[in-house]
XYZ file of C-alpha atoms in Angstrom:
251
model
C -30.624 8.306 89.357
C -32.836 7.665 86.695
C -35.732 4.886 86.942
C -34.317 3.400 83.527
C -30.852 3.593 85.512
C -32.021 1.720 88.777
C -33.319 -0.515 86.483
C -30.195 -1.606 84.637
C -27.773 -1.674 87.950
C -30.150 -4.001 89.670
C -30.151 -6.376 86.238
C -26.647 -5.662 86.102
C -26.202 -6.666 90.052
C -27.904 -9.612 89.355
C -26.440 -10.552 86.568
C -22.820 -10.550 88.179
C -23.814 -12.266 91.299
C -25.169 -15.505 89.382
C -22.791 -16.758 87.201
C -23.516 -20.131 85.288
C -22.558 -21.796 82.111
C -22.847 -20.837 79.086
C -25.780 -21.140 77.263
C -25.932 -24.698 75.351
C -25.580 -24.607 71.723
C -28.857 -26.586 70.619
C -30.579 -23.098 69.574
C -27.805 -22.794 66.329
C -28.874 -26.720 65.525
C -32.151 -26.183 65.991
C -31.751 -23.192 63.353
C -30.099 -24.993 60.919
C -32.831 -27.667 61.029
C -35.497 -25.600 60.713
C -33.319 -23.800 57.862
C -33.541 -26.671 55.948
C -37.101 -28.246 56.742
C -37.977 -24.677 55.397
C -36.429 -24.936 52.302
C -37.288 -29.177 51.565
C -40.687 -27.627 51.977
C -40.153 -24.728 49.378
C -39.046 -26.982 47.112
C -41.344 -30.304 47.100
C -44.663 -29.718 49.030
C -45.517 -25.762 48.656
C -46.136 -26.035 44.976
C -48.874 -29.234 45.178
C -50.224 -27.515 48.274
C -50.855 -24.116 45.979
C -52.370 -26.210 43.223
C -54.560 -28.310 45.464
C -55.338 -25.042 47.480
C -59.003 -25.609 47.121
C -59.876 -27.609 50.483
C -62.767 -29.709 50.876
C -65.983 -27.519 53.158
C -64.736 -29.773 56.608
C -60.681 -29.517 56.098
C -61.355 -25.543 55.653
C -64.415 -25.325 58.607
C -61.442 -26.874 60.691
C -58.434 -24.718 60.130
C -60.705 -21.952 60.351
C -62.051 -23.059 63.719
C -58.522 -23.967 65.250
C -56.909 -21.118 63.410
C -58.306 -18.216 65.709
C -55.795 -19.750 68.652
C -52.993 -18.392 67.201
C -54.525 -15.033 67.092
C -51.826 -12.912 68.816
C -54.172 -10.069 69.924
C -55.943 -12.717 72.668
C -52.270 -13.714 73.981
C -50.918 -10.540 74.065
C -53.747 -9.082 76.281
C -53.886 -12.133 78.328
C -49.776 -12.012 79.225
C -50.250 -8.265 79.872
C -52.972 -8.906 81.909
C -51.082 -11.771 83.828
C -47.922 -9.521 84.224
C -49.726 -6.101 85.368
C -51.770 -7.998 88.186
C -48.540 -9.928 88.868
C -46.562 -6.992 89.819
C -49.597 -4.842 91.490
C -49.462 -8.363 93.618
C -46.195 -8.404 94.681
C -46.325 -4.190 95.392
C -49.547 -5.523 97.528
C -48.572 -8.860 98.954
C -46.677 -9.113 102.632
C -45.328 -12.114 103.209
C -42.210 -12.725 101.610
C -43.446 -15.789 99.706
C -46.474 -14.041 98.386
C -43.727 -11.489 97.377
C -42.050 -14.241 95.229
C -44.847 -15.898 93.465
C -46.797 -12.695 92.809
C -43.189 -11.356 91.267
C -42.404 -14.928 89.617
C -46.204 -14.632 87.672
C -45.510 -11.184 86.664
C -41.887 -12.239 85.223
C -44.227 -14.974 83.425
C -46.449 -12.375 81.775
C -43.871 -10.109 81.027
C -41.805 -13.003 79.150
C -44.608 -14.135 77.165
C -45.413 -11.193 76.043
C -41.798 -10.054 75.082
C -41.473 -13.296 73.237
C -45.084 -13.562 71.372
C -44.752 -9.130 70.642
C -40.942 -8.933 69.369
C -40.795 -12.091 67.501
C -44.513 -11.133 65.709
C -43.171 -7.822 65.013
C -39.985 -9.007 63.492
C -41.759 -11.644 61.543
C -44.155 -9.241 60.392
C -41.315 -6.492 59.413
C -39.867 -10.191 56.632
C -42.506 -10.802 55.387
C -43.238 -7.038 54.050
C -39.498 -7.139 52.861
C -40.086 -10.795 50.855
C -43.007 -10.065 49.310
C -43.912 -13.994 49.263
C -47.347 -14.070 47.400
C -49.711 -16.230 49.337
C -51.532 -19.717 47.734
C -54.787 -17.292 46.557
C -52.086 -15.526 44.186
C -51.241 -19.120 42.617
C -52.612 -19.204 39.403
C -51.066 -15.746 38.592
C -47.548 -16.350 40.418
C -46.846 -19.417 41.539
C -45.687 -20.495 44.676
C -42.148 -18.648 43.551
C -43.671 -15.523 43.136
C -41.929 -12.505 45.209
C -42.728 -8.975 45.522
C -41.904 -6.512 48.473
C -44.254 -4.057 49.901
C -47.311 -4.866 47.893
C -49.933 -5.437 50.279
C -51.124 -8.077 52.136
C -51.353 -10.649 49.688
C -47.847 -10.954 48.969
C -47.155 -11.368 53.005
C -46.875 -15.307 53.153
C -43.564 -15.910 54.292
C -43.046 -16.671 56.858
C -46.671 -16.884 59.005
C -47.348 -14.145 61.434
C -50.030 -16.754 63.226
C -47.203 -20.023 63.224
C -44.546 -17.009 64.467
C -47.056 -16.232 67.452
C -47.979 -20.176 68.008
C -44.241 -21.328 68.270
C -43.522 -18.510 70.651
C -46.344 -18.837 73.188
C -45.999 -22.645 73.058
C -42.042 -22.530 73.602
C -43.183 -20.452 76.534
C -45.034 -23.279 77.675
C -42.956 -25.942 77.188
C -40.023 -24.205 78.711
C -42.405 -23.082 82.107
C -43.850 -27.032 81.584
C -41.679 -29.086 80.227
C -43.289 -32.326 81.741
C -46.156 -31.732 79.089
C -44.061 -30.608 76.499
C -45.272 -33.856 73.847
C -48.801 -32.531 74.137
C -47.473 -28.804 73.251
C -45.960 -29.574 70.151
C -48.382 -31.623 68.926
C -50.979 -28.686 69.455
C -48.700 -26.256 68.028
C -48.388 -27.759 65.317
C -52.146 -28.382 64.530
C -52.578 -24.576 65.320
C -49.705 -23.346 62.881
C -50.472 -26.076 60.042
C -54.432 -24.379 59.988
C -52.363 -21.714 58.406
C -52.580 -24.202 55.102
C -55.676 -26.031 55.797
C -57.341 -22.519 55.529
C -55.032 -21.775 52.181
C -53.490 -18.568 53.702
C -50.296 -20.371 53.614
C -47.841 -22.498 51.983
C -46.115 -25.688 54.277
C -42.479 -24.137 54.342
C -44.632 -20.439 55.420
C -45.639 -22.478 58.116
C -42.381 -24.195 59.129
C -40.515 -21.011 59.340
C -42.959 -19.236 61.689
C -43.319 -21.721 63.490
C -39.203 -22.932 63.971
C -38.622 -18.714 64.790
C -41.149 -18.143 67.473
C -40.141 -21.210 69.045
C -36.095 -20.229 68.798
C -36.409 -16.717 69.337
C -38.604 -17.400 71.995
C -35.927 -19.943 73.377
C -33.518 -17.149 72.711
C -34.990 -14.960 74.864
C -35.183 -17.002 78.155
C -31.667 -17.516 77.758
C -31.061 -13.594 78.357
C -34.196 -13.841 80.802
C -31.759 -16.888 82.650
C -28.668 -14.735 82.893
C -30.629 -12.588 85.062
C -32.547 -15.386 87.462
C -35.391 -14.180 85.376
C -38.552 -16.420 85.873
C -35.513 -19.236 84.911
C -32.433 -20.424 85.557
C -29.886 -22.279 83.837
C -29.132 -25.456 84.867
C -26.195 -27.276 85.082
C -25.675 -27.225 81.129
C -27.109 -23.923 81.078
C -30.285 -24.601 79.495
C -32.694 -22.330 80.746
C -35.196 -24.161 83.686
C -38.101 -22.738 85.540
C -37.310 -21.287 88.527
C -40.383 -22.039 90.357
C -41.963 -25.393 89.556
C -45.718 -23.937 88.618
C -47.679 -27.052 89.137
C -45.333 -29.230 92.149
C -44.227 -27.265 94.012
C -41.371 -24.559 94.229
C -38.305 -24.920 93.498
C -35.000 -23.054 95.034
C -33.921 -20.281 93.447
């Protein structure tokens, strides 16, 4: 037997020996939400935003200064770093509790990085296809102005840096959900530098943003199934299986 093979009859064994509820519906409202905050955006604020793209020196010093956070090349390194010494860990460790946090922190790191790589590479693979000219294109095309594979310019929609913010913060409001206020509110300065820096329209920003944060949601719902860093609770919403900060909790 294969390594891929051992691999999948071990998820597969794990899978049928913890069932639970289904997973809750709140990620389809939370899509049509976003679905339509995108498109109130598109219509009312992207096209004063493009025509007032100009920033004063401070509102531009500032996006630029917060706007290197939601660089995805930083995250990236730092969950495969967290993952990698995770797993070398629990390979290393010898007490069985060792075992479990070493192999819990390695689940963590390979999670976040699942969540921040796929959803950046799907967002990334859109915006080529839509062709959304970004607010330095204005004056020529408007903020309605489309056209596909034409460089980097015409790459606004949605943001590759809100996709990467709302994925690594739903990671840490799902692993933290006690400080889940003071996530949002961060993610959302992050992902709004996008315009403060006039790379990107508002509803650009809203639509990265909403999909990292519901694919990313998405995603620990198949990582649940499989007692996979969570585990649904009694609604099936996907919960932390160890508490990181108060202790641990039963898996």
């Amino acid at each position: 037997m294969s390594g891929i093979d051992k691999i999948r009859t071990w998820l597969n064994k794990r899978r049928d020996l913890n069932r639970h509820p289904p997973a809750p519906h709140y990620w389809q409202i939370f899509a049509v939400v976003a679905a339509n905050l995108v498109l109130l955006s598109f219509l009312i604020f992207d096209e004063p935003v493009g025509a007032s793209r100009h920033r004063d020196i401070f509102t531009r010093s500032l996006g630029k200064m917060i706007t290197e956070f939601g660089s995805s090349g930083w995250i990236l390194t730092a969950a495969a770093m967290l993952a990698l010494t995770g797993f070398a860990s629990w390979r290393l460790s010898r007490g069985a509790r060792q075992r479990f946090r070493a192999l819990y922190l390695g689940q963590i790191g390979a999670y976040a990085f699942l969540a921040v790589a796929l959803s950046g590479i799907l967002a990334n693979l859109v915006k080529r296809v839509i062709g959304r000219a970004r607010p330095g294109q204005f004056e020529d095309w408007g903020s309605f102005g489309f056209s596909a594979f034409s460089g980097a310019k015409f790459e606004s929609f949605p943001s590759g840096h809100a996709t990467t913010v709302g994925a690594i913060f739903m990671v840490l409001i799902l692993l933290l959900p006690r400080y889940r206020l003071a996530f949002m509110l961060l993610a959302l300065w992050m992902a709004f530098s996008r315009v403060m820096v006039g790379a990107h329209y508002p509803s650009d920003v809203i639509a990265g943003l909403s999909f990292g944060a519901w694919f990313t949601l998405l995603l620990a719902n198949v990582f649940a199934r499989y007692r996979l860093v969570f585990m649904p609770d009694a609604k099936g919403w996907p919960v932390p299986r160890l508490a990181l900060i108060t202790g641990h909790r039963p898996a």
